[in-house]
C-alpha angles and dihedrals in degrees: 000000000000122000093249092058096077140038111242095188098053093042090051092050091052093047094047093048093049090046091064081084087062089051090055090046091056095041095049095048094048105036091082089065091082097042104055097097091047091049089052092056104030100041097028094242118174125208094273092049091048090053089048092047091053094047105029095085086066092066090054087047090053089056092045092049093046095054100030095080093052092045091048091052090052103038104018136260096270095055092051091049091051090049089051090053090052091050092050091052097048095043093051090053091049096045090054092047109034091166103095096101100040137025117266110271102051100101098181092055092044091053091053090050091047090053089050091055091048090053090048091050089049090063088062091047092053094046092050092046091059106031099045098057092040092050093047092047091051096049102037124093110248096246090055099035098098094049094043092046087051086065087078093060092038089055090047093055091044087053091050091048092047092050093050093043093048089048090052094046094046089048090051093048090050093050109261113352142297095296135081105287104188142356094265091063098051090099094056090037107207141025120272141205109208113318096340134065123254096246089056092055089050090063097038094056087074091068090077099060091036091058091044091052094052090050098045094049087067088070100053125080129246118262110277090218091056090050093050090049088052091052095254102122093151092061090044089053092052091054095044089049088065092051105033134039109276089235093068101036095092092051091048091053090051091048090053091049091050092051093052096074091176125040094207120095115274115269131196088245086067087069093062130088135182119238121175090345094307126112117227142155112275113258094244090059090052089052090052091050090049094049091050094048096046091050086066101033091067085070103239096146092057085072094051102035097042103021094121093046091047096052094040087055090063095048108278119138116243094255092045090049089052091051091049089053090051091052091049090051091051088052087052090057091051092052091050091053087057088056093050090053098047109027094089093038103046099022136235100281098054091051092049092050094048090048093050092052091048094048092048090054098044095043089050090055092049092048090052095046096048094036093055097039122109121243130242125222090280094052095254120136116261115218125162142173118353092002092057091049090049090053093050092046092047092049091052093046087051089054090049091052091050094043097056094043130017095022099064101014093060090059093041092053094044089053096049112021097080124072120248094258096061103023098106096048094040091050089053091057092043091050092047090052092049096051097041088052089047090053092047092053099040097043095047097048096085089050092047090048090054097042107035103008131229092301093057093044093052089046090060092049089047090055092055091048086056091050090050091061093062093039091058093046095050107029113025119089124201115252100176113140096358121132115241088238089061095055 
């Protein structure tokens, strides 16, 4: 498609607006990183509950992802995105004030309520994780689709960075973080800014982008492919006329109609096929499930959910650990920019393969460093000098390798690899796989840390990075430059 056949500016505006959902996704999953110590003291959380608090939003996200595709096919992409923004807003209020169901001073009940709000927020995370890349893929011109779809992951990493940075800044304003800072403050528990405690402000900050998202979605159009499926080709044509050259709109509408072999909403039974008399999931759906699972099994969210805990375990102060997490998040942004630049030039598969090789190498170095380190009196690994610098550098290179490959490319592929007829249902399964895998990795990290140490945990993630190399080589097909109707 020639450059003059599409409008870059309008397509970019639509993609960036939709991708605010990705920003909220990243912010919501990472903001808890700076509040874990405060939750331990203020809400009486034990180690198991802290692990659950960090990971539980993922279960809500699994539910949100599973149902979002079906709801979007029934009610439209925009309505689901607006609902996700509302959920983000309400859950951030509740997480910062888990005192609605019981009077202040009953920690065990407050922790249960806090976990409820995290699950509720997770529903919004899951919905955004599925609808945003699908919407962008459906509305973007094919030559721009990879870069525009990368806006989802770019927004996610900006959200992660913003959450960690705001945590750090709020901690600095409050005088040292959201945790107990000295013996004299044990009675009051945590630091405060004004009338409210620092950890509460960390959650409430999210209300601002959540409200902005709900407002901005009002100014973007519905997906043309959804409108054609709902027998509204005229409206679809009006929208496509703002994105594509008017001379090719009619043909695009016809291409969409041809790709929608059935005019009924996608069903999960559409994902099945019969081979030798046996019913099974179609191979392309299995590939999507595998891509989504491997994105999590390489352990990336351990860095962002437990970054402060991880670096404090090797001797960093709380505030230094927070700053290290901010730096790692900035590195994540840089890696994602690399993906945006090259995903439509080099293709999806080369980036995935390069990322897998890089993650395998860097995770192997981390596994060796932490596996061979001595332990201090508390059982934490002791690394100093050049070894500590090597660990920090390797961890950040690992993030770079993930950020230019599996981070954005997973979402790009899930948004474009399925044909129009099955996209909604297939995305639901892919999203479910991604979030269940996320929960499995994030919830088991504290147990792995206690049982086999950081070296063993990184060794497991290194193994899955090795598996991902062969998965990409044997199962992933290139989608660069293809129209969605040709999938």
